[in-house]
Amino acid sequence: MANLRLAARLLALVLALLGALCMHGLWRLLRLQSPWPRLFLGLVARIVGAQVRVIGVPLRRDVVFLANHLSWIDILAIAGATGSSFVAKGELRHVPLVGWLCTLNRTIFVSRDDRLQVSAQIARLREALGAGRAVTIFPEGTTGDGVTLLPFKAALLAALDPPPAGVRVQPMRVDYGTATDDLAWVGDEPGQSHALRVLRRRGTFAVTLHALAPFDPAEAGNRKAIASQARAAIENAQSTPAPKV
C-alpha cells in the first residue's frame, strides 16, 4: 500500500506540475502577474498530505517572514498560504527541476558560508523588499526538531538595517503538531529519503502556521536585535497552546 500511495502521489504531482506550467505560461503570454507558482506549491502541500491552517493574519507584501524550519514542507505551506518567495541555499539552484521551479517562485539563492558574496546577497534581498514582495527567511539556517528552537543567524537581516520604507517583520511559527517527530527533517537523512518517506506516509497531517504580530524593524534596532525579537516571539508561541477550532 505504501508504494501505491507513492505512485499515486507522484502521478498527482506530475499532473499538477503540467497543469500549473501551462497556466503559468498563459498568464505570462498575456503579461499578467501569475499566481500559479503559489497555487502549485499550495497544491503540492495537499498532495503530500498537508492540511494547512493559518492562525493570525499574514501580511501580503512589504514583509519579511522569519520562521522556524522543520522540513521542505514548510516552503509548500507558507508559499501556498501567503504567496511568499524564499531565501534558500545556493546549491538548491542546481538540483534538477527543483532549482528551476524555485526560480519561478522568485527564490533568492544565497550561500551563508561565502563571506565574499554576503554584500551582493543582501543587495538582492533589499531589491526584492524594495519591490514590495513578501520574502521568507529561515534564520535557523537548517531544519530543527520542532522542540528546540535553534539560534537565529542575523547576517542576512543586514538587509533590514536600515529597512526599506514600509517593510515589516512578521515572525511565523510552523507547527506539525503530533506529526512533528515523524516529519521533521533532522539528522543525516538524505533529502530524497525524507521525500519518499513523506510520499509513502498514510493519511494526512496538520501544518499550522502561526502568523504572529508584525513589528517595525527600524524600532527593533540592528539586525541582531531584529533576530532576537522574532526568535523570542516564536519561542513564546511554542509554549502557548493553539486555540481549539
mmCIF file of C-alpha atoms in Angstrom:
data_model
loop_
_atom_site.group_PDB
_atom_site.id
_atom_site.type_symbol
_atom_site.label_atom_id
_atom_site.label_comp_id
_atom_site.label_asym_id
_atom_site.label_seq_id
_atom_site.Cartn_x
_atom_site.Cartn_y
_atom_site.Cartn_z
ATOM 1 C CA MET A 1 0.000 0.000 0.000
ATOM 2 C CA ALA A 2 2.865 2.381 0.754
ATOM 3 C CA ASN A 3 4.220 2.005 -2.770
ATOM 4 C CA LEU A 4 0.743 2.504 -4.239
ATOM 5 C CA ARG A 5 0.417 5.751 -2.282
ATOM 6 C CA LEU A 6 3.834 6.776 -3.576
ATOM 7 C CA ALA A 7 2.853 6.071 -7.185
ATOM 8 C CA ALA A 8 -0.492 7.864 -6.851
ATOM 9 C CA ARG A 9 1.069 10.943 -5.305
ATOM 10 C CA LEU A 10 3.865 11.068 -7.880
ATOM 11 C CA LEU A 11 1.277 10.914 -10.661
ATOM 12 C CA ALA A 12 -0.730 13.676 -8.993
ATOM 13 C CA LEU A 13 2.427 15.801 -8.694
ATOM 14 C CA VAL A 14 3.252 15.365 -12.378
ATOM 15 C CA LEU A 15 -0.283 16.296 -13.443
ATOM 16 C CA ALA A 16 -0.292 19.294 -11.102
ATOM 17 C CA LEU A 17 3.062 20.452 -12.478
ATOM 18 C CA LEU A 18 1.982 20.151 -16.105
ATOM 19 C CA GLY A 19 -1.267 21.996 -15.456
ATOM 20 C CA ALA A 20 0.426 24.775 -13.481
ATOM 21 C CA LEU A 21 3.143 25.248 -16.102
ATOM 22 C CA CYS A 22 0.546 25.576 -18.860
ATOM 23 C CA MET A 23 -1.448 28.133 -16.897
ATOM 24 C CA HIS A 24 1.695 29.999 -15.818
ATOM 25 C CA GLY A 25 2.817 30.200 -19.450
ATOM 26 C CA LEU A 26 -0.584 31.538 -20.494
ATOM 27 C CA TRP A 27 -0.514 34.211 -17.793
ATOM 28 C CA ARG A 28 2.989 35.256 -18.860
ATOM 29 C CA LEU A 29 1.917 35.339 -22.510
ATOM 30 C CA LEU A 30 -0.881 37.713 -21.549
ATOM 31 C CA ARG A 31 1.613 39.760 -19.489
ATOM 32 C CA LEU A 32 -0.360 39.145 -16.305
ATOM 33 C CA GLN A 33 1.092 38.558 -12.865
ATOM 34 C CA SER A 34 0.955 34.799 -12.491
ATOM 35 C CA PRO A 35 -0.490 33.269 -9.297
ATOM 36 C CA TRP A 36 0.375 29.764 -10.472
ATOM 37 C CA PRO A 37 3.701 29.195 -8.690
ATOM 38 C CA ARG A 38 1.965 29.918 -5.368
ATOM 39 C CA LEU A 39 -1.098 27.855 -6.274
ATOM 40 C CA PHE A 40 1.093 24.974 -7.427
ATOM 41 C CA LEU A 41 3.104 24.907 -4.196
ATOM 42 C CA GLY A 42 -0.091 25.001 -2.135
ATOM 43 C CA LEU A 43 -1.484 22.107 -4.184
ATOM 44 C CA VAL A 44 1.719 20.110 -3.709
ATOM 45 C CA ALA A 45 1.324 20.562 0.049
ATOM 46 C CA ARG A 46 -2.122 18.987 -0.145
ATOM 47 C CA ILE A 47 -0.907 16.168 -2.399
ATOM 48 C CA VAL A 48 1.795 15.140 0.080
ATOM 49 C CA GLY A 49 -0.828 15.078 2.842
ATOM 50 C CA ALA A 50 -0.572 18.506 4.487
ATOM 51 C CA GLN A 51 -3.694 20.223 5.772
ATOM 52 C CA VAL A 52 -2.568 23.814 6.213
ATOM 53 C CA ARG A 53 -4.219 26.029 8.791
ATOM 54 C CA VAL A 54 -3.290 29.676 9.401
ATOM 55 C CA ILE A 55 -3.729 31.338 12.773
ATOM 56 C CA GLY A 56 -3.400 35.110 12.638
ATOM 57 C CA VAL A 57 -3.227 37.342 9.590
ATOM 58 C CA PRO A 58 -0.062 37.117 7.457
ATOM 59 C CA LEU A 59 0.894 40.298 5.662
ATOM 60 C CA ARG A 60 0.743 40.079 1.863
ATOM 61 C CA ARG A 61 3.506 42.478 0.821
ATOM 62 C CA ASP A 62 6.327 44.625 2.223
ATOM 63 C CA VAL A 63 7.131 41.900 4.747
ATOM 64 C CA VAL A 64 9.901 39.581 5.826
ATOM 65 C CA PHE A 65 8.576 36.426 7.447
ATOM 66 C CA LEU A 66 11.078 34.962 9.916
ATOM 67 C CA ALA A 67 10.061 31.349 10.543
ATOM 68 C CA ASN A 68 11.324 28.283 12.338
ATOM 69 C CA HIS A 69 12.211 25.466 9.967
ATOM 70 C CA LEU A 70 11.182 21.792 10.189
ATOM 71 C CA SER A 71 11.347 20.445 6.630
ATOM 72 C CA TRP A 72 10.849 21.266 2.945
ATOM 73 C CA ILE A 73 7.111 21.008 3.601
ATOM 74 C CA ASP A 74 7.348 24.411 5.339
ATOM 75 C CA ILE A 75 8.027 26.035 1.980
ATOM 76 C CA LEU A 76 4.948 24.490 0.385
ATOM 77 C CA ALA A 77 2.714 25.513 3.275
ATOM 78 C CA ILE A 78 3.989 29.092 3.623
ATOM 79 C CA ALA A 79 4.056 29.765 -0.124
ATOM 80 C CA GLY A 80 0.542 28.418 -0.595
ATOM 81 C CA ALA A 81 -0.819 30.450 2.312
ATOM 82 C CA THR A 82 0.994 33.745 1.738
ATOM 83 C CA GLY A 83 2.438 33.871 -1.789
ATOM 84 C CA SER A 84 5.876 34.470 -0.284
ATOM 85 C CA SER A 85 9.128 33.871 -2.098
ATOM 86 C CA PHE A 86 12.058 32.461 -0.138
ATOM 87 C CA VAL A 87 15.704 32.812 0.684
ATOM 88 C CA ALA A 88 17.285 29.417 0.002
ATOM 89 C CA LYS A 89 20.707 27.789 -0.062
ATOM 90 C CA GLY A 90 22.571 28.369 -3.300
ATOM 91 C CA GLU A 91 23.106 24.664 -4.004
ATOM 92 C CA LEU A 92 19.352 24.238 -4.391
ATOM 93 C CA ARG A 93 19.569 26.163 -7.665
ATOM 94 C CA HIS A 94 21.465 23.239 -9.231
ATOM 95 C CA VAL A 95 19.041 20.473 -8.203
ATOM 96 C CA PRO A 96 17.326 19.199 -11.392
ATOM 97 C CA LEU A 97 13.777 20.522 -11.814
ATOM 98 C CA VAL A 98 13.598 21.729 -8.191
ATOM 99 C CA GLY A 99 16.051 24.554 -8.845
ATOM 100 C CA TRP A 100 14.133 25.681 -11.910
ATOM 101 C CA LEU A 101 10.826 25.595 -10.042
ATOM 102 C CA CYS A 102 12.400 27.719 -7.302
ATOM 103 C CA THR A 103 13.245 30.391 -9.875
ATOM 104 C CA LEU A 104 9.582 30.526 -10.946
ATOM 105 C CA ASN A 105 8.714 31.467 -7.363
ATOM 106 C CA ARG A 106 11.454 34.141 -7.438
ATOM 107 C CA THR A 107 13.677 32.408 -4.874
ATOM 108 C CA ILE A 108 16.680 34.385 -3.676
ATOM 109 C CA PHE A 109 19.644 31.988 -3.573
ATOM 110 C CA VAL A 110 22.378 32.636 -1.015
ATOM 111 C CA SER A 111 25.496 30.988 0.307
ATOM 112 C CA ARG A 112 25.795 31.575 4.032
ATOM 113 C CA ASP A 113 29.390 30.330 4.049
ATOM 114 C CA ASP A 114 30.649 32.619 1.283
ATOM 115 C CA ARG A 115 31.524 35.818 3.100
ATOM 116 C CA LEU A 116 32.701 37.451 -0.117
ATOM 117 C CA GLN A 117 29.150 37.249 -1.529
ATOM 118 C CA VAL A 118 27.280 38.499 1.535
ATOM 119 C CA SER A 119 27.048 42.108 0.308
ATOM 120 C CA ALA A 120 25.644 41.030 -3.070
ATOM 121 C CA GLN A 121 23.147 38.709 -1.399
ATOM 122 C CA ILE A 122 21.964 41.454 0.938
ATOM 123 C CA ALA A 123 21.590 43.784 -2.056
ATOM 124 C CA ARG A 124 19.375 41.211 -3.853
ATOM 125 C CA LEU A 125 17.233 40.827 -0.766
ATOM 126 C CA ARG A 126 16.877 44.597 -0.367
ATOM 127 C CA GLU A 127 15.887 44.848 -4.025
ATOM 128 C CA ALA A 128 13.136 42.255 -3.545
ATOM 129 C CA LEU A 129 11.840 44.033 -0.457
ATOM 130 C CA GLY A 130 12.022 47.387 -2.195
ATOM 131 C CA ALA A 131 9.680 45.974 -4.849
ATOM 132 C CA GLY A 132 7.093 45.245 -2.154
ATOM 133 C CA ARG A 133 7.477 41.475 -2.164
ATOM 134 C CA ALA A 134 6.831 39.098 0.729
ATOM 135 C CA VAL A 135 10.009 37.138 1.469
ATOM 136 C CA THR A 136 10.517 34.296 3.943
ATOM 137 C CA ILE A 137 13.809 33.639 5.705
ATOM 138 C CA PHE A 138 14.535 30.615 7.891
ATOM 139 C CA PRO A 139 17.093 32.230 10.217
ATOM 140 C CA GLU A 140 17.996 28.984 11.993
ATOM 141 C CA GLY A 141 19.883 28.155 8.801
ATOM 142 C CA THR A 142 18.870 24.499 8.967
ATOM 143 C CA THR A 143 15.929 22.331 9.972
ATOM 144 C CA GLY A 144 15.140 21.650 13.618
ATOM 145 C CA ASP A 145 13.228 19.024 15.556
ATOM 146 C CA GLY A 146 10.229 21.231 16.344
ATOM 147 C CA VAL A 147 11.041 21.216 20.053
ATOM 148 C CA THR A 148 14.297 23.128 20.404
ATOM 149 C CA LEU A 149 14.416 26.477 18.619
ATOM 150 C CA LEU A 150 17.933 26.933 17.253
ATOM 151 C CA PRO A 151 19.828 30.249 17.407
ATOM 152 C CA PHE A 152 18.830 32.746 14.712
ATOM 153 C CA LYS A 153 21.578 33.798 12.314
ATOM 154 C CA ALA A 154 21.351 37.514 11.659
ATOM 155 C CA ALA A 155 23.719 38.044 8.703
ATOM 156 C CA LEU A 156 21.030 38.398 6.021
ATOM 157 C CA LEU A 157 18.990 40.683 8.259
ATOM 158 C CA ALA A 158 21.516 43.372 7.437
ATOM 159 C CA ALA A 159 19.087 43.969 4.553
ATOM 160 C CA LEU A 160 16.806 45.489 7.218
ATOM 161 C CA ASP A 161 19.443 47.729 8.733
ATOM 162 C CA PRO A 162 18.068 50.191 7.776
ATOM 163 C CA PRO A 163 14.876 48.631 6.377
ATOM 164 C CA PRO A 164 13.311 49.701 3.075
ATOM 165 C CA ALA A 165 10.394 52.081 3.617
ATOM 166 C CA GLY A 166 7.234 50.392 4.860
ATOM 167 C CA VAL A 167 8.741 46.932 5.352
ATOM 168 C CA ARG A 168 7.658 44.964 8.423
ATOM 169 C CA VAL A 169 8.970 41.790 10.012
ATOM 170 C CA GLN A 170 6.426 39.134 10.879
ATOM 171 C CA PRO A 171 7.563 36.127 12.930
ATOM 172 C CA MET A 172 5.920 32.864 11.916
ATOM 173 C CA ARG A 173 5.806 29.658 13.896
ATOM 174 C CA VAL A 174 5.487 26.452 11.872
ATOM 175 C CA ASP A 175 3.943 23.549 13.795
ATOM 176 C CA TYR A 176 3.274 19.970 12.648
ATOM 177 C CA GLY A 177 1.522 19.008 15.872
ATOM 178 C CA THR A 178 1.528 15.300 16.651
ATOM 179 C CA ALA A 179 3.269 14.542 13.345
ATOM 180 C CA THR A 180 6.369 16.583 14.233
ATOM 181 C CA ASP A 181 8.547 13.653 15.306
ATOM 182 C CA ASP A 182 7.667 11.795 12.126
ATOM 183 C CA LEU A 183 8.067 14.657 9.652
ATOM 184 C CA ALA A 184 10.813 16.920 10.986
ATOM 185 C CA TRP A 185 13.839 16.567 8.717
ATOM 186 C CA VAL A 186 16.735 16.259 11.134
ATOM 187 C CA GLY A 187 19.942 14.300 11.404
ATOM 188 C CA ASP A 188 21.730 12.869 8.382
ATOM 189 C CA GLU A 189 18.670 11.636 6.482
ATOM 190 C CA PRO A 190 19.128 12.419 2.763
ATOM 191 C CA GLY A 191 16.530 14.711 1.228
ATOM 192 C CA GLN A 192 15.388 12.092 -1.257
ATOM 193 C CA SER A 193 14.813 9.550 1.510
ATOM 194 C CA HIS A 194 12.792 12.042 3.528
ATOM 195 C CA ALA A 195 10.686 12.985 0.494
ATOM 196 C CA LEU A 196 9.935 9.346 -0.335
ATOM 197 C CA ARG A 197 9.030 8.659 3.287
ATOM 198 C CA VAL A 198 6.549 11.554 3.256
ATOM 199 C CA LEU A 199 5.050 10.434 -0.051
ATOM 200 C CA ARG A 200 4.583 6.890 1.254
ATOM 201 C CA ARG A 201 3.070 8.105 4.536
ATOM 202 C CA ARG A 202 -0.520 7.144 5.211
ATOM 203 C CA GLY A 203 -3.202 9.765 5.689
ATOM 204 C CA THR A 204 -2.909 13.497 6.225
ATOM 205 C CA PHE A 205 -1.219 15.708 8.785
ATOM 206 C CA ALA A 206 -1.843 19.208 10.105
ATOM 207 C CA VAL A 207 0.533 22.085 9.415
ATOM 208 C CA THR A 208 -0.341 25.129 11.493
ATOM 209 C CA LEU A 209 1.172 28.474 10.582
ATOM 210 C CA HIS A 210 1.058 30.957 13.438
ATOM 211 C CA ALA A 211 1.340 34.409 11.857
ATOM 212 C CA LEU A 212 2.489 36.404 14.871
ATOM 213 C CA ALA A 213 2.326 40.147 15.459
ATOM 214 C CA PRO A 214 4.416 42.056 12.890
ATOM 215 C CA PHE A 215 6.850 44.712 14.062
ATOM 216 C CA ASP A 216 8.813 47.611 12.610
ATOM 217 C CA PRO A 217 12.452 46.518 12.227
ATOM 218 C CA ALA A 218 13.583 50.133 12.500
ATOM 219 C CA GLU A 219 12.172 50.272 16.028
ATOM 220 C CA ALA A 220 13.715 46.930 16.983
ATOM 221 C CA GLY A 221 17.255 48.144 16.340
ATOM 222 C CA ASN A 222 20.059 46.417 14.458
ATOM 223 C CA ARG A 223 19.955 43.032 12.712
ATOM 224 C CA LYS A 224 20.808 41.105 15.882
ATOM 225 C CA ALA A 225 18.010 42.836 17.780
ATOM 226 C CA ILE A 226 15.575 42.030 14.942
ATOM 227 C CA ALA A 227 16.587 38.353 15.057
ATOM 228 C CA SER A 228 16.291 38.286 18.851
ATOM 229 C CA GLN A 229 12.807 39.848 18.878
ATOM 230 C CA ALA A 230 11.498 37.473 16.209
ATOM 231 C CA ARG A 231 13.006 34.424 17.921
ATOM 232 C CA ALA A 232 11.502 35.422 21.270
ATOM 233 C CA ALA A 233 8.051 35.753 19.664
ATOM 234 C CA ILE A 234 8.275 32.289 18.085
ATOM 235 C CA GLU A 235 9.638 30.736 21.265
ATOM 236 C CA ASN A 236 6.795 32.259 23.280
ATOM 237 C CA ALA A 237 4.257 30.947 20.724
ATOM 238 C CA GLN A 238 5.694 27.442 21.110
ATOM 239 C CA SER A 239 4.796 27.481 24.786
ATOM 240 C CA THR A 240 1.253 28.720 24.123
ATOM 241 C CA PRO A 241 -1.290 26.065 23.084
ATOM 242 C CA ALA A 242 -3.100 26.726 19.827
ATOM 243 C CA PRO A 243 -6.755 27.721 20.241
ATOM 244 C CA LYS A 244 -9.299 24.994 19.532
ATOM 245 C CA VAL A 245 -11.456 25.321 16.445
#
